[in-house]
Amino acid sequence: MLTGNKPDGAGAEGRFVEGSILRITMKNFLTYDYSVVYPGPNLNMIVGANGTGKSSIVCAICLGLAGKTAILGRGDKVGLYVKRGCNKGFIEIELYKRDGNVVINREIHVENNQSLWMLNGRHCNQKAVEEEVKALCIQVSNLCQFLPQEKVGEFAKMSKIELLEATEKSVGPPEMYEYHCELKNFRNKERELENVVKEKASFLEKAKQRNERNKHDVNRYYEKKRHLDVIELLEKKKPWVEYETTRKELEGVKKERDEAKRQLSGLKQAQAPMLRKIQLIDNQLKPTEAQIKAKTVAIKEASLKCKQKQDQLDRKHKEVEDIKQTLRLKQMEEEDHQKRISNTRRTIEDLKAELDKVGDQPDVTPRINAVNVELRRIQEDRAKIEGEKADLRREKDNLYAESRMLEKKLNDMNNMMNAKEEKLRGRHRDTHAALQWLRQNRKLFSGNVHEPMMLVINVKDPRFAKYVENHISFHDLRAFVFQRKDDMEKFMIEVRDKMNLKVNSISAPEESWSRRPPSRNIESLRRFGFFTYLREMFDAPEEVMSYLCQQYRVYDVPVGSDQTKSMIKTVIEEPYLKVLYTTEERYTVKRSFYSNKISTSNSALHPSQYLTITVDAVEKLQLEQQMKACGLKLRDIDERMKALQKEAAALDRRDNELLAEKKQLSELKGKKRQLEQKISTKQDSLRQMEQSVIDLKKVEEETKEKIAAVNSQKVSTVAAFTAQMKLRAKLTMEKVYLTLETVGLTAEKTKLENDCREGASELKTTDQKCSRLEQRKVQLTEQCKGLLKTAKSICRMQLDESLPEDLRNAFSKLPDTLDEIDAMLNEERSRAECFTGLSESVVDEYNRREQEIKHLEKELEDKNNALNAYRQNISEAKERWLNPLKQLVEQINDKFGDFFRSMQCAGEVDLHSENEEEYDKYGIRIRVKFHSSTQLHELTAYHQSGGERSVSTMLYLMALQELNRCPFRVVDEINQGMDPVNERRVFDIVVRTACKQTTSQYFFITPKLLQNLQYAEEMTVLCVHNGAHMLPPNQWDETAFIRRCLQRKARA
């Protein structure tokens, strides 16, 4: 409970700024049953232990002044702010106003999350309350005026643009923010007008260009029409020219046919005398040819006898030579005979020596049989190896198919992991960049390093993702987890200091927490609807799970169902339950250290964004193990295949060796028999050669006698040969004379026959020509009739109608031959085809666009005038807004700089804009320096420490305090991250600034204060206590409390 002194009369109220809070009444609201707070007009220090209800006052101010629950960062439903166990809560706030205070009542109903509003005792809607609050310059949604505990960190995250807007609303004149919005709207409209002018100008230019092209198209249209008219005339004339050409050809064929008939008749008359003369020459040639034949026979007979005698002489010469050759042969034969006898004897001796050697060797038949047995065994082993290889190939194919299936499943799982990575990159690019660096440099670390938790946590069921994600902060979800601290320090040096990336890292506990048992068995909680602990809902690596168990105690957070929600009053009475989940809510249970009373808070679960994509880690590990097993089996099969291949190669080599040995043994076995046969044959041959010796002397004498007998026969043959030669010469001369006479007659006959033969050929050719010309004449006659009919049809004429005069005149200007007409047709068609996409509407379109262009030029002139006028308005509005804004920022900068200098630090505030004309890009930039060795750095959520951000935020708000246009400011627990030195300095600045007569009301909420601080008379200190033994507010006696404190101090 807390209370303060109620302001005394109009004098006290006179120090309040219009819109300041005079009274806050709360009933059944969060931790309060009933309490009334009377803040002072200047600095109000609200002090109390954690959980006593300090922030409940902040919530009451926000919700009582029609603020949204999102501003507070707690529960999103207004019904959650009613004290547990109550159906409705009540807030009443009294605001100071010169012409009569404003009292706002809000009654909150849990059942439907609805509120009933009253303004100065009259029922109204929320809109009326919002308008009244706005009229008093109260902005609970502005972090420069209202900074609740859950939003302290967001102030440093505000962009420069957001900070400028919040500052304008908070301390600027009422019209400043309106001017700013007006300027942004002006600039947007100016851009729209510029775009319209550009579009109009572009459209006008395109219309002019298009119409210029259309002008050319109009000329092209008439040019095309002229070509089409010429084509039509040419197509009409072409059949007439074809008809005329065919008719002329018919006349020529008729003349050619008549000429051929005349030639045929003349040829037949010219051949008769030549035939009679040929017959006369034949009669003269017959007796002469008979004489020539008789002489020829006689010459042949004489020549035959001469040849016979010559042959006899040749035979006698040859006979002598044969006799001499026979002698030489006998001599050579005897010489060869002696050589063969000698060679045969040597061969017999060599064969006998070889036979002696072969006879000493053992019998090879047993060895041949053994070789055959081994060859059969090798064939059996080879067949067995081939069977094993076929089995291995089948097994290898099956393993390949299984490996591909496993690889596909692993790829699907990896794709799901990639989707989680894409979400991480979209939400926090720096973490994603650090992740890529880690994967490339993992070898730099000696211990286990785990990727961000959101990637390695695998929720077993997507429905459970919301519990895990609501329980673990996003900063930890995107954090890297290290087994060793030195690895973490090395990683942060690389990615944060060198690469300038904003990342989170965590060192796992040295002692593992991952298997810690829960305080109670889940079976004992099933009666309340609990079905598991949070740890059992997901899998994670050992170090990650150990950290989550230590930091978030996931092993001891039960998760329940709708049954748990319905029994929540009973559930929170159970010991050891500090955090629990129902289907849609999270509950935090706290017990008072003094009274053992229970206080709870609950919040709705947000839908999961990152952990809904689940990959079964066990299944993935099994798949990877199966993949490795398949790889090992495949390698084993390859090794076995190589071993079998080696065995088969060894068997092939042994098989070849045995076959070679078998061949050698077989040859050795048959060699002895062959040698014995050869020796016997050679001995028989030697005996025969020794018996057949030749007597050369006797042979020489017989040869001389034979040569003498042959020479005597040659003499008589030569005399007979000479007589026959003379007779043949006489007969030959007589035949020559007869032949010369025959040649003359034959030549004359041949000439006549050739002339006659040429005439017969010409006669036949002429006859064939006459027939061919007759057929051609018939064809051309029919063709002429058809062409004439076609020509008249094309010209739309009757069959008996003659060619009109206008067509005749038009045809006379065109070519007269088919080749020229075809050439001209092709040329005209080619020219006409060049004019594509033209129609009669081109001329109409051209005229219509001319009118449009004039209209567009007028519109463009109007828009340009409007744009120039708008730019003039923007220039005037800019002066109204920018000059006061610069003065305001300069004043804030002066105060802010003074505050920092008083703390031996440096800080400045300036108006920042990259482009003066981009009014939506203007912002306020805060730059601070806490150490003399560093430079001024812009205030961000990452560069400064938490305490430095708190100091900067607090001093900026204090810089706004003296320029204040808002009636009050609220800052909740901003000093929690400060070190004692900075906290004391900031407190002194707050007291000095907020306790001036010119400043507005200030609420400073803190759970503790340093000792020996400097206080001011204008301060109001509100101490918040809570517990079962507290006095009601109406029984609190402040005077008695002070008196007892003084007495106790005096006794001490």
mmCIF file of N, CA and C in Angstrom, residues 89 357 532 836:
data_model
loop_
_atom_site.group_PDB
_atom_site.id
_atom_site.type_symbol
_atom_site.label_atom_id
_atom_site.label_comp_id
_atom_site.label_asym_id
_atom_site.label_seq_id
_atom_site.Cartn_x
_atom_site.Cartn_y
_atom_site.Cartn_z
ATOM 1 N N GLY A 89 -11.829 -4.367 -12.310
ATOM 2 C CA GLY A 89 -10.936 -3.449 -11.630
ATOM 3 C C GLY A 89 -11.349 -2.008 -11.917
ATOM 4 N N LYS A 357 68.575 -89.546 -77.059
ATOM 5 C CA LYS A 357 68.238 -88.590 -75.984
ATOM 6 C C LYS A 357 66.797 -88.749 -75.507
ATOM 7 N N THR A 532 3.830 -32.751 -19.552
ATOM 8 C CA THR A 532 5.274 -32.886 -19.738
ATOM 9 C C THR A 532 5.962 -31.640 -19.200
ATOM 10 N N THR A 836 3.910 -2.948 -93.882
ATOM 11 C CA THR A 836 3.087 -3.815 -93.018
ATOM 12 C C THR A 836 2.348 -2.977 -91.982
#
